[in-house]
PDB file of C-alpha atoms in Angstrom:
ATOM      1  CA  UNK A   1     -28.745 166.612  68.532  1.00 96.00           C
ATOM      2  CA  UNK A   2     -27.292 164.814  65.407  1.00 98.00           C
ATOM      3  CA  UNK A   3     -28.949 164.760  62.356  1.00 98.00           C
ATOM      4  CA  UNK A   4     -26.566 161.652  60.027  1.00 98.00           C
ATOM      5  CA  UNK A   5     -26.890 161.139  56.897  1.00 98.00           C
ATOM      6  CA  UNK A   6     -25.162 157.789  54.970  1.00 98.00           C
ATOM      7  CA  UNK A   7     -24.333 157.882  51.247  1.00 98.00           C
ATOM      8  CA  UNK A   8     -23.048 154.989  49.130  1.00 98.00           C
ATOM      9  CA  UNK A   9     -21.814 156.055  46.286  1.00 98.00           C
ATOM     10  CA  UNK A  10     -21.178 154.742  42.381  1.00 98.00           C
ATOM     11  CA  UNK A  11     -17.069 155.227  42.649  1.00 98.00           C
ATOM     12  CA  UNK A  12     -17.620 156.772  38.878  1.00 98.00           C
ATOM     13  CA  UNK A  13     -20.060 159.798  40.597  1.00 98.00           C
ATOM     14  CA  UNK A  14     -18.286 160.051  43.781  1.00 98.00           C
ATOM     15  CA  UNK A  15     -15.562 163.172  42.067  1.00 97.00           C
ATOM     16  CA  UNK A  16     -18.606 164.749  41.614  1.00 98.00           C
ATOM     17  CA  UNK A  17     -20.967 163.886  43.995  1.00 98.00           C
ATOM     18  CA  UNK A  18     -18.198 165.508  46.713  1.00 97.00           C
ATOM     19  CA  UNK A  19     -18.395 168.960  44.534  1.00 97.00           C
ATOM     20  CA  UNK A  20     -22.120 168.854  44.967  1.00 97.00           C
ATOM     21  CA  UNK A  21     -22.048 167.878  48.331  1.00 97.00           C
ATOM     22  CA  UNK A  22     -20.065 171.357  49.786  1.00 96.00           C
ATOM     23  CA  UNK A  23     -22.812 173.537  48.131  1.00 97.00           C
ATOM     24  CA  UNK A  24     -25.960 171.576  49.587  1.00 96.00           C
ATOM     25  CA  UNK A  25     -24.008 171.346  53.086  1.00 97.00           C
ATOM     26  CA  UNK A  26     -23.449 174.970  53.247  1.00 97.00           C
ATOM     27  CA  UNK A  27     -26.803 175.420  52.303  1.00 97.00           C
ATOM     28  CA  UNK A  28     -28.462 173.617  55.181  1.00 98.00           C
ATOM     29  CA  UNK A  29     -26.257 175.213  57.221  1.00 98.00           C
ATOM     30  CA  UNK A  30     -27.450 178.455  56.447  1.00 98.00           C
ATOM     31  CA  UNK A  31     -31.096 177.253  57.728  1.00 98.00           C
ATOM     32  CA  UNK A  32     -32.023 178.234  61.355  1.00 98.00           C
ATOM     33  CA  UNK A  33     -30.857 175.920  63.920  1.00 98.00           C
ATOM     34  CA  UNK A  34     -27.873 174.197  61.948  1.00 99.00           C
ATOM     35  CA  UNK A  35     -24.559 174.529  63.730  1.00 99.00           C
ATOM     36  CA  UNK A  36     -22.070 172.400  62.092  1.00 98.00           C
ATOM     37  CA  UNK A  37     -21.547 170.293  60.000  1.00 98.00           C
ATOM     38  CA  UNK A  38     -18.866 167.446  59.159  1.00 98.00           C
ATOM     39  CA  UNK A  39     -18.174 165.223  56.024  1.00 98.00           C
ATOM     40  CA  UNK A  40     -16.831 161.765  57.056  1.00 98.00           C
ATOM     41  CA  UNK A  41     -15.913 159.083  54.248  1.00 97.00           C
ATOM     42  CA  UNK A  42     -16.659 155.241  55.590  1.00 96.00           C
ATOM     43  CA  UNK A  43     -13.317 153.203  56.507  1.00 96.00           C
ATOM     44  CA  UNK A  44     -15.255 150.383  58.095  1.00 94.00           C
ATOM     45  CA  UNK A  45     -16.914 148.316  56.904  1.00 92.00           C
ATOM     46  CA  UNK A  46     -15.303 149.309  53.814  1.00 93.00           C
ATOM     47  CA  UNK A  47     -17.371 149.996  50.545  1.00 96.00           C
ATOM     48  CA  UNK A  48     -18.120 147.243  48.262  1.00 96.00           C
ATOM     49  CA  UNK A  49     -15.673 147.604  45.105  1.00 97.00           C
ATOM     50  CA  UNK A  50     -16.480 150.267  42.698  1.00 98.00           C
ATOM     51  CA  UNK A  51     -18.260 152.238  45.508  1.00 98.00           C
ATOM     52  CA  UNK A  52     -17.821 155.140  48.106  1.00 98.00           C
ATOM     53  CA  UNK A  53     -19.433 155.704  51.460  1.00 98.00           C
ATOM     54  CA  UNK A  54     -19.541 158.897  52.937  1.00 98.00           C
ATOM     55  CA  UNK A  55     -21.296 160.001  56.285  1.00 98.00           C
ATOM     56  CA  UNK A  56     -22.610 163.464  57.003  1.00 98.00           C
ATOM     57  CA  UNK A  57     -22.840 164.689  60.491  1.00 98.00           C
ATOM     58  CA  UNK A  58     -25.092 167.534  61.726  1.00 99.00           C
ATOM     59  CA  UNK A  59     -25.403 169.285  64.885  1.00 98.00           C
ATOM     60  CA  UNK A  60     -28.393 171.018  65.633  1.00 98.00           C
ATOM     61  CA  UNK A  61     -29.774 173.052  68.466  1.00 98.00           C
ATOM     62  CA  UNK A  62     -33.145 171.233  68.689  1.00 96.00           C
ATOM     63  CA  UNK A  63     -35.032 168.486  67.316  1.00 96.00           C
ATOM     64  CA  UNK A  64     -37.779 171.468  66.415  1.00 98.00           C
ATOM     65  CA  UNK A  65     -35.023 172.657  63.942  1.00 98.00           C
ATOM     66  CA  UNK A  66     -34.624 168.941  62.177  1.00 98.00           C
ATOM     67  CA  UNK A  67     -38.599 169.112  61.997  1.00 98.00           C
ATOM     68  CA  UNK A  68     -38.421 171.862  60.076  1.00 98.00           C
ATOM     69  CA  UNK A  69     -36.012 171.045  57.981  1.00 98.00           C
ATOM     70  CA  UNK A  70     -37.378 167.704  56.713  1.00 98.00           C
ATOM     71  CA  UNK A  71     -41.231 169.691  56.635  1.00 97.00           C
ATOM     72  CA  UNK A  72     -40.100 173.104  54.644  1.00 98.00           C
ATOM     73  CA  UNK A  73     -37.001 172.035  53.253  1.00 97.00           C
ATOM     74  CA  UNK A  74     -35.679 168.464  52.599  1.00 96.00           C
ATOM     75  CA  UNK A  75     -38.092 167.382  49.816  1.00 96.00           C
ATOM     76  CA  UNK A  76     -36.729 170.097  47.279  1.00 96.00           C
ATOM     77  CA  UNK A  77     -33.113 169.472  48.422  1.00 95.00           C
ATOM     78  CA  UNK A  78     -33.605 165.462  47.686  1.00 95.00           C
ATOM     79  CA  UNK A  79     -34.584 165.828  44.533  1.00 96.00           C
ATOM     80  CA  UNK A  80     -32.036 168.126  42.986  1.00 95.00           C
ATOM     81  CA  UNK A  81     -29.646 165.310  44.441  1.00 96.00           C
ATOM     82  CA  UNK A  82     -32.129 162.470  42.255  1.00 96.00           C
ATOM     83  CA  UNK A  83     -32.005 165.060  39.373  1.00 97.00           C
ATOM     84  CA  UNK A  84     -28.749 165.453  39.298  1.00 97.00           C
ATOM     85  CA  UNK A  85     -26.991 161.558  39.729  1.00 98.00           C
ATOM     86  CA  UNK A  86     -30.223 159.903  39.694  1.00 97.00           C
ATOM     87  CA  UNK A  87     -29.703 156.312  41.172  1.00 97.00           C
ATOM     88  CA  UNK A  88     -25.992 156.474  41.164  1.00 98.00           C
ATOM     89  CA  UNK A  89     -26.232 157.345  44.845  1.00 98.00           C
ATOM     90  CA  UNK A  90     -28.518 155.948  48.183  1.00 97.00           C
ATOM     91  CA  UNK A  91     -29.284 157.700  51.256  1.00 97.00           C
ATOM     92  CA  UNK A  92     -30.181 156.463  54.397  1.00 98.00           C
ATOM     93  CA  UNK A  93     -30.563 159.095  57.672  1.00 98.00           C
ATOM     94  CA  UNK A  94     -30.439 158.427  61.211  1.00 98.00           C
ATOM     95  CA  UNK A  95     -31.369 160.921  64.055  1.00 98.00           C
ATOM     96  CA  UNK A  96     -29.091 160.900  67.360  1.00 97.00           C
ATOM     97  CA  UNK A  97     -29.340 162.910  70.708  1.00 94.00           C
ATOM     98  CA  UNK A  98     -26.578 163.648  72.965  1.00 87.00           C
ATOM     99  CA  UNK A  99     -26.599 162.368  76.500  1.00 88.00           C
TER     100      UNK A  99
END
């Protein structure tokens, strides 16, 4: 199972943003059922001019441990990402099972 998240950055956060990023990924990782996870930036289509996409891949054991995760843990981890670069940044997720 893949758990994807999408960013598109403001270019001007992105330096940033990245630093963040390691942290909170190692975090989730460190929560039951997480088994890897991989930091892609977006080559096509490419990112409109003054921005940055970037693609986060996670591979889970079950979808039980993604349920968890968005019940017990997701909301607080969201919002320090809104604290910290406010609308700078949006987010859209996708879910994915391997055949």
């Amino acid at each position: 199972m893949v758990y994807e998240v999408n960013l598109d950055l403001d270019a001007a956060i992105a330096e940033d943003y990245r630093a963040w990023l390691g942290p909170h990924t190692r975090e989730i990782l460190a929560l039951p059922g997480f088994l890897e996870a991989r930091i892609h930036t977006q080559l096509d289509p490419p990112a409109e001019p003054g921005r940055v996409r970037l693609s986060v891949r996670y591979r889970l054991d079950r979808l039980e441990s993604l349920d968890a995760y968005l019940r017990d843990h997701a909301p607080r981890m969201r919002a320090d990402a809104v604290t910290r670069f406010g609308d700078r940044f949006s987010a859209t997720r996708r879910v994915l099972r391997e055949d």
